[in-house]
mmCIF file of C-alpha atoms and ligand atoms in Angstrom:
data_model
loop_
_atom_site.group_PDB
_atom_site.id
_atom_site.type_symbol
_atom_site.label_atom_id
_atom_site.label_comp_id
_atom_site.label_asym_id
_atom_site.label_seq_id
_atom_site.Cartn_x
_atom_site.Cartn_y
_atom_site.Cartn_z
ATOM 1 C CA MET A 14 -32.677 27.040 23.499
ATOM 2 C CA LEU A 15 -32.292 25.084 26.705
ATOM 3 C CA ILE A 16 -28.852 23.748 27.527
ATOM 4 C CA GLU A 17 -30.391 20.258 27.744
ATOM 5 C CA THR A 18 -31.648 20.538 24.154
ATOM 6 C CA PHE A 19 -28.309 21.883 23.012
ATOM 7 C CA ILE A 20 -26.398 18.950 24.495
ATOM 8 C CA ARG A 21 -28.921 16.407 23.229
ATOM 9 C CA LYS A 22 -28.469 17.773 19.712
ATOM 10 C CA GLN A 23 -24.699 17.872 20.049
ATOM 11 C CA LEU A 24 -24.602 14.257 21.150
ATOM 12 C CA GLN A 25 -27.094 13.373 18.385
ATOM 13 C CA LEU A 26 -29.244 11.384 20.783
ATOM 14 C CA LYS A 27 -32.242 9.630 19.261
ATOM 15 C CA ALA A 28 -33.313 6.922 21.677
ATOM 16 C CA HIS A 29 -31.929 8.864 24.654
ATOM 17 C CA THR A 30 -32.470 12.317 26.096
ATOM 18 C CA VAL A 31 -30.857 14.779 28.465
ATOM 19 C CA THR A 32 -32.930 15.127 31.638
ATOM 20 C CA LYS A 33 -30.826 17.510 33.659
ATOM 21 C CA VAL A 34 -27.647 19.584 33.426
ATOM 22 C CA GLU A 35 -26.024 20.508 36.685
ATOM 23 C CA GLU A 36 -23.117 22.870 37.161
ATOM 24 C CA THR A 37 -20.581 22.293 39.926
ATOM 25 C CA ASP A 38 -17.220 23.941 40.573
ATOM 26 C CA GLU A 39 -15.292 21.261 38.707
ATOM 27 C CA CYS A 40 -17.630 20.171 35.933
ATOM 28 C CA MET A 41 -20.971 20.175 34.173
ATOM 29 C CA ARG A 42 -22.908 17.038 35.005
ATOM 30 C CA VAL A 43 -25.253 15.829 32.275
ATOM 31 C CA GLU A 44 -27.900 13.302 33.259
ATOM 32 C CA ILE A 45 -29.027 11.082 30.388
ATOM 33 C CA ASP A 46 -31.996 8.755 30.311
ATOM 34 C CA ARG A 47 -33.810 6.595 27.833
ATOM 35 C CA LEU A 48 -36.325 8.480 25.713
ATOM 36 C CA GLY A 49 -39.769 6.946 26.261
ATOM 37 C CA ARG A 50 -39.943 3.467 24.831
ATOM 38 C CA ARG A 51 -37.683 4.041 21.824
ATOM 39 C CA LEU A 52 -35.849 0.946 20.764
ATOM 40 C CA LEU A 53 -32.247 0.557 21.946
ATOM 41 C CA ARG A 54 -29.504 -1.129 19.960
ATOM 42 C CA CYS A 55 -27.372 -4.120 20.812
ATOM 43 C CA GLY A 56 -23.846 -3.118 21.857
ATOM 44 C CA VAL A 57 -22.300 -5.952 19.875
ATOM 45 C CA CYS A 58 -24.115 -5.971 16.517
ATOM 46 C CA ARG A 59 -25.999 -2.636 16.727
ATOM 47 C CA GLN A 60 -29.269 -4.374 15.830
ATOM 48 C CA ARG A 61 -32.415 -2.704 17.255
ATOM 49 C CA CYS A 62 -33.819 -4.754 20.136
ATOM 50 C CA ARG A 63 -37.409 -4.899 21.372
ATOM 51 C CA ALA A 64 -36.941 -6.034 24.927
ATOM 52 C CA VAL A 65 -34.913 -4.487 27.732
ATOM 53 C CA HIS A 66 -33.581 -7.125 30.085
ATOM 54 C CA SER A 67 -32.345 -5.075 33.017
ATOM 55 C CA VAL A 68 -30.817 -1.767 34.130
ATOM 56 C CA ARG A 69 -27.158 -1.545 35.147
ATOM 57 C CA PRO A 70 -25.671 0.770 37.781
ATOM 58 C CA GLU A 71 -24.892 4.305 36.681
ATOM 59 C CA ARG A 72 -21.760 4.946 34.619
ATOM 60 C CA GLU A 73 -19.868 8.140 33.796
ATOM 61 C CA TRP A 74 -18.200 9.336 30.597
ATOM 62 C CA ARG A 75 -15.877 12.284 30.188
ATOM 63 C CA ASP A 76 -16.811 14.497 27.240
ATOM 64 C CA LEU A 77 -15.197 17.566 25.647
ATOM 65 C CA SER A 78 -15.122 20.581 27.930
ATOM 66 C CA MET A 79 -17.521 23.468 27.656
ATOM 67 C CA ARG A 80 -15.663 26.733 28.199
ATOM 68 C CA LYS A 81 -13.068 24.951 30.373
ATOM 69 C CA LEU A 82 -15.634 23.015 32.389
ATOM 70 C CA PRO A 83 -15.388 19.279 31.685
ATOM 71 C CA LEU A 84 -18.663 17.669 30.712
ATOM 72 C CA ILE A 85 -19.512 14.481 32.548
ATOM 73 C CA LEU A 86 -22.255 12.306 31.111
ATOM 74 C CA ARG A 87 -24.135 10.034 33.549
ATOM 75 C CA TYR A 88 -26.404 7.232 32.483
ATOM 76 C CA ARG A 89 -27.682 3.869 33.705
ATOM 77 C CA PRO A 90 -26.967 1.474 30.820
ATOM 78 C CA ARG A 91 -29.668 -0.982 29.841
ATOM 79 C CA ARG A 92 -29.057 -4.562 28.957
ATOM 80 C CA VAL A 93 -31.056 -5.584 25.922
ATOM 81 C CA GLU A 94 -32.202 -8.940 24.617
ATOM 82 C CA CYS A 95 -30.653 -9.160 21.183
ATOM 83 C CA PRO A 96 -32.154 -11.815 18.895
ATOM 84 C CA ARG A 97 -28.662 -12.566 17.540
ATOM 85 C CA CYS A 98 -26.344 -12.070 20.500
ATOM 86 C CA GLY A 99 -28.492 -12.738 23.557
ATOM 87 C CA VAL A 100 -28.470 -10.444 26.575
ATOM 88 C CA ARG A 101 -25.965 -7.644 25.980
ATOM 89 C CA VAL A 102 -25.257 -4.134 27.167
ATOM 90 C CA GLU A 103 -26.787 -1.590 24.796
ATOM 91 C CA ASP A 104 -24.898 0.467 22.246
ATOM 92 C CA PHE A 105 -24.015 4.013 23.361
ATOM 93 C CA PRO A 106 -24.242 6.499 20.524
ATOM 94 C CA TRP A 107 -21.734 8.767 22.296
ATOM 95 C CA ALA A 108 -18.965 6.266 23.079
ATOM 96 C CA GLU A 109 -17.271 2.979 22.189
ATOM 97 C CA PRO A 110 -18.472 0.067 24.352
ATOM 98 C CA TRP A 111 -15.771 0.023 27.044
ATOM 99 C CA ALA A 112 -14.534 3.578 26.773
ATOM 100 C CA ARG A 113 -14.755 5.927 29.710
ATOM 101 C CA VAL A 114 -14.571 8.974 27.462
ATOM 102 C CA THR A 115 -16.889 9.916 24.605
ATOM 103 C CA THR A 116 -15.832 9.306 21.015
ATOM 104 C CA ALA A 117 -15.722 13.080 20.474
ATOM 105 C CA LEU A 118 -13.208 13.527 23.302
ATOM 106 C CA ALA A 119 -11.218 10.438 22.307
ATOM 107 C CA ASN A 120 -10.873 11.771 18.756
ATOM 108 C CA ALA A 121 -9.834 15.207 19.949
ATOM 109 C CA VAL A 122 -7.206 13.648 22.212
ATOM 110 C CA ALA A 123 -6.016 11.312 19.456
ATOM 111 C CA THR A 124 -5.709 14.178 16.980
ATOM 112 C CA LEU A 125 -3.613 16.256 19.369
ATOM 113 C CA ALA A 126 -1.467 13.227 20.245
ATOM 114 C CA ARG A 127 -0.324 13.170 16.617
ATOM 115 C CA GLU A 128 1.384 16.533 17.158
ATOM 116 C CA LEU A 129 2.270 16.569 20.846
ATOM 117 C CA SER A 130 3.820 14.137 23.295
ATOM 118 C CA TRP A 131 1.339 12.030 25.229
ATOM 119 C CA GLN A 132 2.350 13.923 28.357
ATOM 120 C CA GLY A 133 1.562 17.247 26.711
ATOM 121 C CA THR A 134 -1.727 15.953 25.323
ATOM 122 C CA ALA A 135 -2.752 14.698 28.755
ATOM 123 C CA ARG A 136 -2.001 18.092 30.292
ATOM 124 C CA GLU A 137 -3.998 19.869 27.605
ATOM 125 C CA TYR A 138 -7.136 17.812 28.290
ATOM 126 C CA GLY A 139 -6.739 17.363 32.045
ATOM 127 C CA LEU A 140 -6.273 13.606 31.706
ATOM 128 C CA ASN A 141 -3.455 11.378 32.893
ATOM 129 C CA TRP A 142 -0.796 9.829 30.682
ATOM 130 C CA LYS A 143 -2.346 6.390 30.899
ATOM 131 C CA SER A 144 -5.729 7.582 29.612
ATOM 132 C CA VAL A 145 -4.013 9.129 26.596
ATOM 133 C CA ALA A 146 -2.080 5.890 26.038
ATOM 134 C CA THR A 147 -5.342 3.912 26.131
ATOM 135 C CA ILE A 148 -7.079 6.328 23.759
ATOM 136 C CA VAL A 149 -4.211 6.171 21.252
ATOM 137 C CA LYS A 150 -3.999 2.384 21.513
ATOM 138 C CA ARG A 151 -7.742 2.060 20.816
ATOM 139 C CA ALA A 152 -7.556 4.576 17.975
ATOM 140 C CA VAL A 153 -4.715 2.608 16.388
ATOM 141 C CA GLU A 154 -6.568 -0.688 16.762
ATOM 142 C CA TYR A 155 -9.621 0.857 15.135
ATOM 143 C CA GLY A 156 -7.527 2.514 12.438
ATOM 144 C CA LEU A 157 -5.701 -0.688 11.522
ATOM 145 C CA ARG A 158 -8.999 -2.550 11.243
ATOM 146 C CA HIS A 159 -10.646 0.115 9.108
ATOM 147 C CA ARG A 160 -7.835 1.522 6.986
ATOM 148 C CA ALA A 161 -7.950 1.364 3.219
ATOM 149 C CA ARG A 162 -5.722 -1.339 1.744
ATOM 150 C CA PRO A 163 -5.119 -0.427 -1.896
ATOM 151 C CA PRO A 164 -2.826 -2.695 -3.943
ATOM 152 C CA LEU A 165 0.845 -2.157 -3.158
ATOM 153 C CA HIS A 166 3.520 -1.863 -5.820
ATOM 154 C CA VAL A 167 6.600 -0.310 -4.259
ATOM 155 C CA ILE A 168 7.590 -0.802 -0.653
ATOM 156 C CA GLY A 169 10.625 0.195 1.382
ATOM 157 C CA ILE A 170 11.894 -1.740 4.377
ATOM 158 C CA ASP A 171 14.002 0.152 6.894
ATOM 159 C CA GLU A 172 14.951 0.035 10.531
ATOM 160 C CA VAL A 173 14.755 2.537 13.352
ATOM 161 C CA SER A 174 16.619 2.337 16.614
ATOM 162 C CA ARG A 175 15.544 3.258 20.072
ATOM 163 C CA ARG A 176 17.522 3.863 23.229
ATOM 164 C CA LYS A 177 20.733 4.709 21.395
ATOM 165 C CA GLY A 178 20.675 1.645 19.223
ATOM 166 C CA GLN A 179 19.900 -0.950 21.837
ATOM 167 C CA VAL A 180 16.473 -1.737 20.505
ATOM 168 C CA TYR A 181 15.633 -1.992 16.830
ATOM 169 C CA LEU A 182 12.310 -1.881 15.047
ATOM 170 C CA THR A 183 11.614 -2.680 11.415
ATOM 171 C CA VAL A 184 9.373 -0.293 9.516
ATOM 172 C CA VAL A 185 7.776 -0.884 6.132
ATOM 173 C CA TYR A 186 6.611 2.003 3.954
ATOM 174 C CA ASP A 187 4.462 2.301 0.881
ATOM 175 C CA LEU A 188 6.898 4.344 -1.206
ATOM 176 C CA GLU A 189 4.251 5.394 -3.719
ATOM 177 C CA ARG A 190 1.807 6.859 -1.231
ATOM 178 C CA ARG A 191 4.556 7.700 1.280
ATOM 179 C CA VAL A 192 2.754 6.154 4.159
ATOM 180 C CA LEU A 193 3.802 3.776 6.902
ATOM 181 C CA LEU A 194 2.431 0.260 6.453
ATOM 182 C CA TRP A 195 3.818 -1.795 9.258
ATOM 183 C CA VAL A 196 6.061 -1.774 12.317
ATOM 184 C CA GLY A 197 7.712 -4.891 13.712
ATOM 185 C CA GLU A 198 9.586 -5.485 16.909
ATOM 186 C CA ASP A 199 13.248 -6.230 16.223
ATOM 187 C CA ARG A 200 14.968 -6.387 12.824
ATOM 188 C CA THR A 201 15.496 -10.103 12.377
ATOM 189 C CA GLU A 202 14.214 -12.315 9.604
ATOM 190 C CA GLU A 203 11.765 -13.861 12.048
ATOM 191 C CA ALA A 204 10.301 -10.458 12.970
ATOM 192 C CA VAL A 205 9.938 -9.256 9.378
ATOM 193 C CA LYS A 206 8.300 -12.509 8.299
ATOM 194 C CA LYS A 207 5.130 -11.388 10.055
ATOM 195 C CA PHE A 208 4.806 -8.500 7.638
ATOM 196 C CA PHE A 209 4.499 -10.887 4.700
ATOM 197 C CA THR A 210 2.416 -13.550 6.387
ATOM 198 C CA GLU A 211 0.140 -11.525 8.681
ATOM 199 C CA GLU A 212 -0.122 -8.023 7.245
ATOM 200 C CA MET A 213 0.157 -8.835 3.542
ATOM 201 C CA GLY A 214 -0.935 -12.387 2.934
ATOM 202 C CA ARG A 215 -0.223 -14.254 -0.266
ATOM 203 C CA ARG A 216 -2.734 -12.392 -2.416
ATOM 204 C CA ARG A 217 -1.494 -8.882 -1.624
ATOM 205 C CA CYS A 218 2.141 -9.931 -2.091
ATOM 206 C CA ARG A 219 1.404 -10.682 -5.732
ATOM 207 C CA THR A 220 1.140 -7.044 -6.818
ATOM 208 C CA LEU A 221 4.508 -6.098 -5.342
ATOM 209 C CA GLN A 222 6.905 -4.913 -8.044
ATOM 210 C CA LEU A 223 9.763 -3.392 -6.129
ATOM 211 C CA VAL A 224 11.156 -3.818 -2.635
ATOM 212 C CA CYS A 225 13.697 -1.257 -1.503
ATOM 213 C CA MET A 226 16.000 -2.248 1.353
ATOM 214 C CA ASP A 227 19.492 -2.337 2.819
ATOM 215 C CA MET A 228 21.759 -5.005 1.275
ATOM 216 C CA TRP A 229 23.146 -5.712 4.748
ATOM 217 C CA ALA A 230 19.659 -6.613 5.977
ATOM 218 C CA PRO A 231 19.069 -10.239 6.953
ATOM 219 C CA TYR A 232 15.708 -10.674 5.240
ATOM 220 C CA LEU A 233 16.532 -10.801 1.547
ATOM 221 C CA SER A 234 15.602 -14.469 1.262
ATOM 222 C CA LEU A 235 12.303 -13.665 2.921
ATOM 223 C CA VAL A 236 11.456 -11.149 0.218
ATOM 224 C CA ARG A 237 12.442 -13.629 -2.498
ATOM 225 C CA GLU A 238 10.252 -16.286 -0.925
ATOM 226 C CA HIS A 239 7.092 -14.242 -0.337
ATOM 227 C CA ALA A 240 7.260 -11.846 -3.251
ATOM 228 C CA PRO A 241 9.188 -13.776 -5.913
ATOM 229 C CA LYS A 242 8.053 -11.476 -8.728
ATOM 230 C CA ALA A 243 9.164 -8.305 -7.002
ATOM 231 C CA ARG A 244 12.482 -6.774 -7.961
ATOM 232 C CA VAL A 245 14.797 -6.045 -5.071
ATOM 233 C CA LEU A 246 16.451 -2.638 -5.020
ATOM 234 C CA PHE A 247 19.235 -1.874 -2.580
ATOM 235 C CA ASP A 248 18.681 1.468 -1.029
ATOM 236 C CA ARG A 249 20.951 4.281 -2.164
ATOM 237 C CA PHE A 250 21.163 5.901 1.252
ATOM 238 C CA HIS A 251 22.215 2.678 2.886
ATOM 239 C CA ILE A 252 24.878 2.025 0.239
ATOM 240 C CA VAL A 253 26.338 5.497 0.769
ATOM 241 C CA LYS A 254 26.241 4.944 4.505
ATOM 242 C CA HIS A 255 28.262 1.728 4.176
ATOM 243 C CA LEU A 256 30.695 3.497 1.865
ATOM 244 C CA ASN A 257 31.224 6.226 4.455
ATOM 245 C CA GLU A 258 31.711 3.577 7.095
ATOM 246 C CA ALA A 259 34.433 1.994 4.968
ATOM 247 C CA VAL A 260 36.285 5.349 4.773
ATOM 248 C CA ASP A 261 35.890 5.690 8.516
ATOM 249 C CA GLU A 262 37.236 2.231 9.105
ATOM 250 C CA VAL A 263 40.349 3.001 7.044
ATOM 251 C CA ARG A 264 40.866 6.189 9.052
ATOM 252 C CA ARG A 265 40.536 4.376 12.356
ATOM 253 C CA SER A 266 43.026 1.670 11.460
ATOM 254 C CA LEU A 267 45.517 4.348 10.337
ATOM 255 C CA TRP A 268 44.991 6.189 13.596
ATOM 256 C CA ARG A 269 45.998 3.135 15.509
ATOM 257 C CA GLN A 270 49.337 3.104 13.644
ATOM 258 C CA LEU A 271 50.193 6.803 14.119
ATOM 259 C CA SER A 272 52.685 8.234 16.628
ATOM 260 C CA VAL A 273 51.504 10.693 19.291
ATOM 261 C CA ARG A 274 52.977 13.737 17.516
ATOM 262 C CA GLU A 275 51.400 12.712 14.265
ATOM 263 C CA ARG A 276 48.084 12.227 15.992
ATOM 264 C CA ALA A 277 48.008 15.812 17.270
ATOM 265 C CA SER A 278 47.941 17.387 13.818
ATOM 266 C CA PHE A 279 45.681 14.682 12.484
ATOM 267 C CA LYS A 280 43.000 15.263 15.079
ATOM 268 C CA GLY A 281 39.650 16.653 14.086
ATOM 269 C CA THR A 282 40.130 16.097 10.392
ATOM 270 C CA ARG A 283 37.748 13.214 9.964
ATOM 271 C CA TRP A 284 34.894 15.432 8.901
ATOM 272 C CA LEU A 285 37.041 16.946 6.149
ATOM 273 C CA LEU A 286 36.941 13.622 4.403
ATOM 274 C CA LEU A 287 33.207 13.254 4.698
ATOM 275 C CA LYS A 288 32.561 16.652 3.174
ATOM 276 C CA ASN A 289 32.288 17.378 -0.502
ATOM 277 C CA PRO A 290 35.593 18.970 -1.602
ATOM 278 C CA TRP A 291 33.871 21.862 -3.367
ATOM 279 C CA ASN A 292 32.257 22.891 -0.078
ATOM 280 C CA LEU A 293 35.559 23.362 1.717
ATOM 281 C CA LYS A 294 37.069 26.730 2.678
ATOM 282 C CA ASP A 295 40.686 27.554 1.715
ATOM 283 C CA SER A 296 42.074 26.862 5.186
ATOM 284 C CA GLN A 297 40.244 23.573 5.219
ATOM 285 C CA LYS A 298 41.611 22.695 1.803
ATOM 286 C CA GLU A 299 45.108 23.281 3.142
ATOM 287 C CA ARG A 300 44.552 20.949 6.071
ATOM 288 C CA LEU A 301 43.123 18.468 3.672
ATOM 289 C CA SER A 302 46.225 18.639 1.479
ATOM 290 C CA THR A 303 48.449 17.997 4.523
ATOM 291 C CA LEU A 304 46.223 15.110 5.310
ATOM 292 C CA VAL A 305 46.610 13.943 1.751
ATOM 293 C CA ARG A 306 50.403 14.070 1.884
ATOM 294 C CA TRP A 307 50.448 12.037 5.058
ATOM 295 C CA ASN A 308 47.960 9.392 4.401
ATOM 296 C CA THR A 309 48.010 7.766 1.083
ATOM 297 C CA PRO A 310 45.701 4.925 2.179
ATOM 298 C CA LEU A 311 43.158 7.415 3.435
ATOM 299 C CA VAL A 312 43.450 9.387 0.241
ATOM 300 C CA ARG A 313 42.845 6.257 -1.751
ATOM 301 C CA ALA A 314 39.794 5.571 0.378
ATOM 302 C CA TRP A 315 38.526 9.059 -0.096
ATOM 303 C CA TYR A 316 38.961 9.068 -3.868
ATOM 304 C CA LEU A 317 37.330 5.683 -4.093
ATOM 305 C CA LYS A 318 34.362 7.036 -2.250
ATOM 306 C CA GLU A 319 34.107 10.057 -4.521
ATOM 307 C CA ALA A 320 34.523 7.965 -7.642
ATOM 308 C CA PHE A 321 31.748 5.639 -6.572
ATOM 309 C CA GLN A 322 29.234 8.486 -6.319
ATOM 310 C CA LEU A 323 29.286 8.915 -10.119
ATOM 311 C CA PHE A 324 27.320 5.688 -10.286
ATOM 312 C CA TRP A 325 24.126 7.470 -9.227
ATOM 313 C CA THR A 326 24.248 9.882 -12.165
ATOM 314 C CA TYR A 327 24.201 7.422 -15.079
ATOM 315 C CA ARG A 328 20.986 7.136 -17.063
ATOM 316 C CA GLN A 329 21.894 4.129 -19.208
ATOM 317 C CA PRO A 330 22.065 0.822 -17.367
ATOM 318 C CA TRP A 331 25.061 -0.480 -19.325
ATOM 319 C CA ARG A 332 27.101 2.623 -18.556
ATOM 320 C CA ALA A 333 26.221 2.425 -14.881
ATOM 321 C CA GLU A 334 27.207 -1.213 -14.815
ATOM 322 C CA GLN A 335 30.476 -0.515 -16.644
ATOM 323 C CA HIS A 336 31.331 2.189 -14.147
ATOM 324 C CA LEU A 337 30.493 -0.016 -11.203
ATOM 325 C CA ARG A 338 32.558 -2.940 -12.489
ATOM 326 C CA LYS A 339 35.597 -0.739 -13.113
ATOM 327 C CA TRP A 340 35.162 0.785 -9.700
ATOM 328 C CA MET A 341 34.925 -2.600 -8.006
ATOM 329 C CA ASN A 342 38.128 -3.739 -9.731
ATOM 330 C CA SER A 343 40.077 -0.707 -8.579
ATOM 331 C CA ALA A 344 38.644 -1.006 -5.078
ATOM 332 C CA MET A 345 39.782 -4.619 -4.928
ATOM 333 C CA ARG A 346 43.310 -3.497 -5.886
ATOM 334 C CA SER A 347 43.328 -0.747 -3.250
ATOM 335 C CA LYS A 348 44.634 -2.982 -0.464
ATOM 336 C CA LEU A 349 41.996 -1.452 1.778
ATOM 337 C CA GLU A 350 40.238 -4.248 3.616
ATOM 338 C CA PRO A 351 37.006 -2.307 4.440
ATOM 339 C CA PHE A 352 36.571 -1.527 0.742
ATOM 340 C CA LYS A 353 37.204 -5.099 -0.289
ATOM 341 C CA LYS A 354 34.507 -6.145 2.134
ATOM 342 C CA PHE A 355 32.192 -3.544 0.629
ATOM 343 C CA VAL A 356 32.925 -4.807 -2.897
ATOM 344 C CA ARG A 357 32.244 -8.409 -1.927
ATOM 345 C CA MET A 358 28.880 -7.282 -0.612
ATOM 346 C CA LEU A 359 28.143 -5.393 -3.839
ATOM 347 C CA ARG A 360 29.117 -8.373 -6.000
ATOM 348 C CA ALA A 361 26.774 -10.635 -4.095
ATOM 349 C CA HIS A 362 23.916 -8.165 -4.601
ATOM 350 C CA LEU A 363 24.746 -6.671 -7.980
ATOM 351 C CA ASP A 364 21.271 -6.903 -9.545
ATOM 352 C CA GLY A 365 19.673 -5.009 -6.723
ATOM 353 C CA VAL A 366 22.359 -2.329 -6.807
ATOM 354 C CA LEU A 367 22.076 -1.834 -10.584
ATOM 355 C CA ALA A 368 18.286 -1.596 -10.263
ATOM 356 C CA TRP A 369 18.804 2.022 -9.216
ATOM 357 C CA THR A 370 19.494 3.263 -12.744
ATOM 358 C CA GLN A 371 16.073 2.220 -13.986
ATOM 359 C CA THR A 372 13.968 2.786 -10.897
ATOM 360 C CA ARG A 373 15.645 5.844 -9.365
ATOM 361 C CA LEU A 374 13.773 5.144 -6.145
ATOM 362 C CA SER A 375 15.043 5.003 -2.613
ATOM 363 C CA ASN A 376 13.878 5.074 0.958
ATOM 364 C CA GLY A 377 14.869 8.736 0.827
ATOM 365 C CA ALA A 378 11.260 9.319 -0.243
ATOM 366 C CA VAL A 379 10.223 8.583 3.319
ATOM 367 C CA GLU A 380 13.207 10.242 4.983
ATOM 368 C CA GLY A 381 10.803 12.746 6.537
ATOM 369 C CA MET A 382 8.876 9.930 8.143
ATOM 370 C CA ASN A 383 12.031 8.396 9.588
ATOM 371 C CA ASN A 384 12.824 11.769 11.132
ATOM 372 C CA LYS A 385 9.315 11.944 12.527
ATOM 373 C CA ILE A 386 9.830 8.581 14.204
ATOM 374 C CA LYS A 387 13.080 9.848 15.711
ATOM 375 C CA SER A 388 11.298 12.884 17.104
ATOM 376 C CA ILE A 389 8.539 10.668 18.557
ATOM 377 C CA SER A 390 11.216 8.640 20.287
ATOM 378 C CA HIS A 391 12.880 11.803 21.630
ATOM 379 C CA ARG A 392 9.779 13.489 22.949
ATOM 380 C CA SER A 393 8.463 10.384 24.611
ATOM 381 C CA PHE A 394 10.566 9.365 27.547
ATOM 382 C CA GLY A 395 7.521 7.524 28.867
ATOM 383 C CA PHE A 396 7.842 4.784 26.287
ATOM 384 C CA ARG A 397 9.427 2.145 28.391
ATOM 385 C CA SER A 398 7.763 -0.587 26.391
ATOM 386 C CA ALA A 399 8.118 -1.100 22.671
ATOM 387 C CA LYS A 400 4.334 -1.585 22.419
ATOM 388 C CA HIS A 401 3.636 2.059 23.261
ATOM 389 C CA PHE A 402 6.344 3.249 20.912
ATOM 390 C CA ILE A 403 4.926 1.140 18.095
ATOM 391 C CA ALA A 404 1.419 2.473 18.729
ATOM 392 C CA ALA A 405 2.750 6.035 18.579
ATOM 393 C CA ILE A 406 4.550 5.338 15.284
ATOM 394 C CA TYR A 407 1.410 3.931 13.678
ATOM 395 C CA HIS A 408 -0.596 6.799 15.070
ATOM 396 C CA CYS A 409 1.662 9.504 13.624
ATOM 397 C CA CYS A 410 2.831 7.961 10.340
ATOM 398 C CA ALA A 411 0.236 5.492 9.033
ATOM 399 C CA ARG A 412 -2.572 7.972 8.263
ATOM 400 C CA LEU A 413 -5.115 5.775 10.051
ATOM 401 C CA PRO A 414 -8.790 6.765 10.153
ATOM 402 C CA LEU A 415 -10.223 7.734 13.550
ATOM 403 C CA PRO A 416 -13.420 6.128 14.893
ATOM 404 C CA ALA A 417 -16.478 7.730 13.296
ATOM 405 C CA GLU A 418 -18.733 9.755 15.554
ATOM 406 C CA ARG A 419 -22.273 8.545 15.265
HETATM 407 ZN ZN1 ZN B 510 -26.588 -8.246 18.880
#
C-alpha cells in the first residue's frame, strides 16, 4: 500500500485526497487536495454545499508523529457557498475549524495532560506550553458543551486554596457519581450563586435532595433560596476540622500565659493532643500525662473533642441528638471560649448537623478528587491565572468527553 493511501485512510478523507508525501529531516509533509468534484461541507453547519466560492492560501496542521517524525498536513482551504450560512470556510474532517493541530493530535495531547503537567505534556509532543494550554482549554469548552447532564440528587460544595491560601476556588461535586460538576472563582456567596443560576438553572435544582457543605460557609442562604426542597448537611470533615481548631486555639492561648521554663517542656506536644490516645507509645503517654497534670483547660478541651466524636457512631437520630445536646451543654460550661463559639455555630445549624445520622454522607467521598486538585496545583507552577487552573481542574476531575474524531 502506498503511504499516500495509508494516510488518506487514517485521516478518513472522503471529499479530499493525499496527493504527495514528502520526507524532510524534521517532518513528513502531507499535501492534501480536494478529490475531484466531491461536495465539500460548510464549516459552520456541516451541510453539503454545491458551489465553491474561492480558494484560500495554504494552511498547515500538525498531526500525530509517525515513528518520531511529526506529520504536517498542508491544504488550501476552500470557501463554500452554504445555502444557510452564506460564504464560509469549509469543514475540515481532520481538525476543528480554528485549530492548528488535528483532532487526533489534540485528543492525544489532552489525554496525556490529564496525567502529566502541561509542561511535561508539551515536551512529550514537541509543542510549547501555550499550545497545550489552548488544546486543553478547547477540550474543556467542548466537554462542557457536550457532557451528559443526568439529574442530580446529592451534591457537595467545598473549597480549594491556591498559592498557600491566598486564592480560593469553590468546587461542586456530584457525590453520587463522584464527579466534579463546577468550579467557581472565589468562595463568596456571589461567586457560588453562578452555580445555581448558570450551571443548574431552576429546573435542575428541583431534583436536589441533599447539599453537603461546611457550616462556616457563607452561602447557606443561597442553597435555601435556589434549592428549597434540598436538605442541608454539614460536612463531617469540616466539623472535625473546626473542632481541632478549637483545641488548637485553647492550646495557643495557654501558651501565651506560660513562663519560659514551662514552655520548654511543653514544646512539641501539640500533636500528642491531635492523635488518638490508643495510637500513642508509652513514652508519649507519659508526656501526655505530664501535659495533663499541667493543663487542665487543655485537658478539658481534649476530652471534649474526644467525647464529641461519639456523635458519628449513633444509628438512631434521637440518640445522636441526645448526645449532641448533652455535649453542647458541657462544652458551654467548660469556660473555653473557642468551644463556646463552636457550640453557638452548632446550635445555629443543628438540623444540618443532625442530618448525618440518617444520610451518613460527607464530602469525604470526593476526598481523592480534592487531593488530585492539590496535586494539579503543585505540579503546575505555570498557572499564574486562575482561568488556567480552573481549566485544568475541569479537565482532570469532571470526566468530560473529548471531541469526536470524524
Ligand atoms: Zn452552513
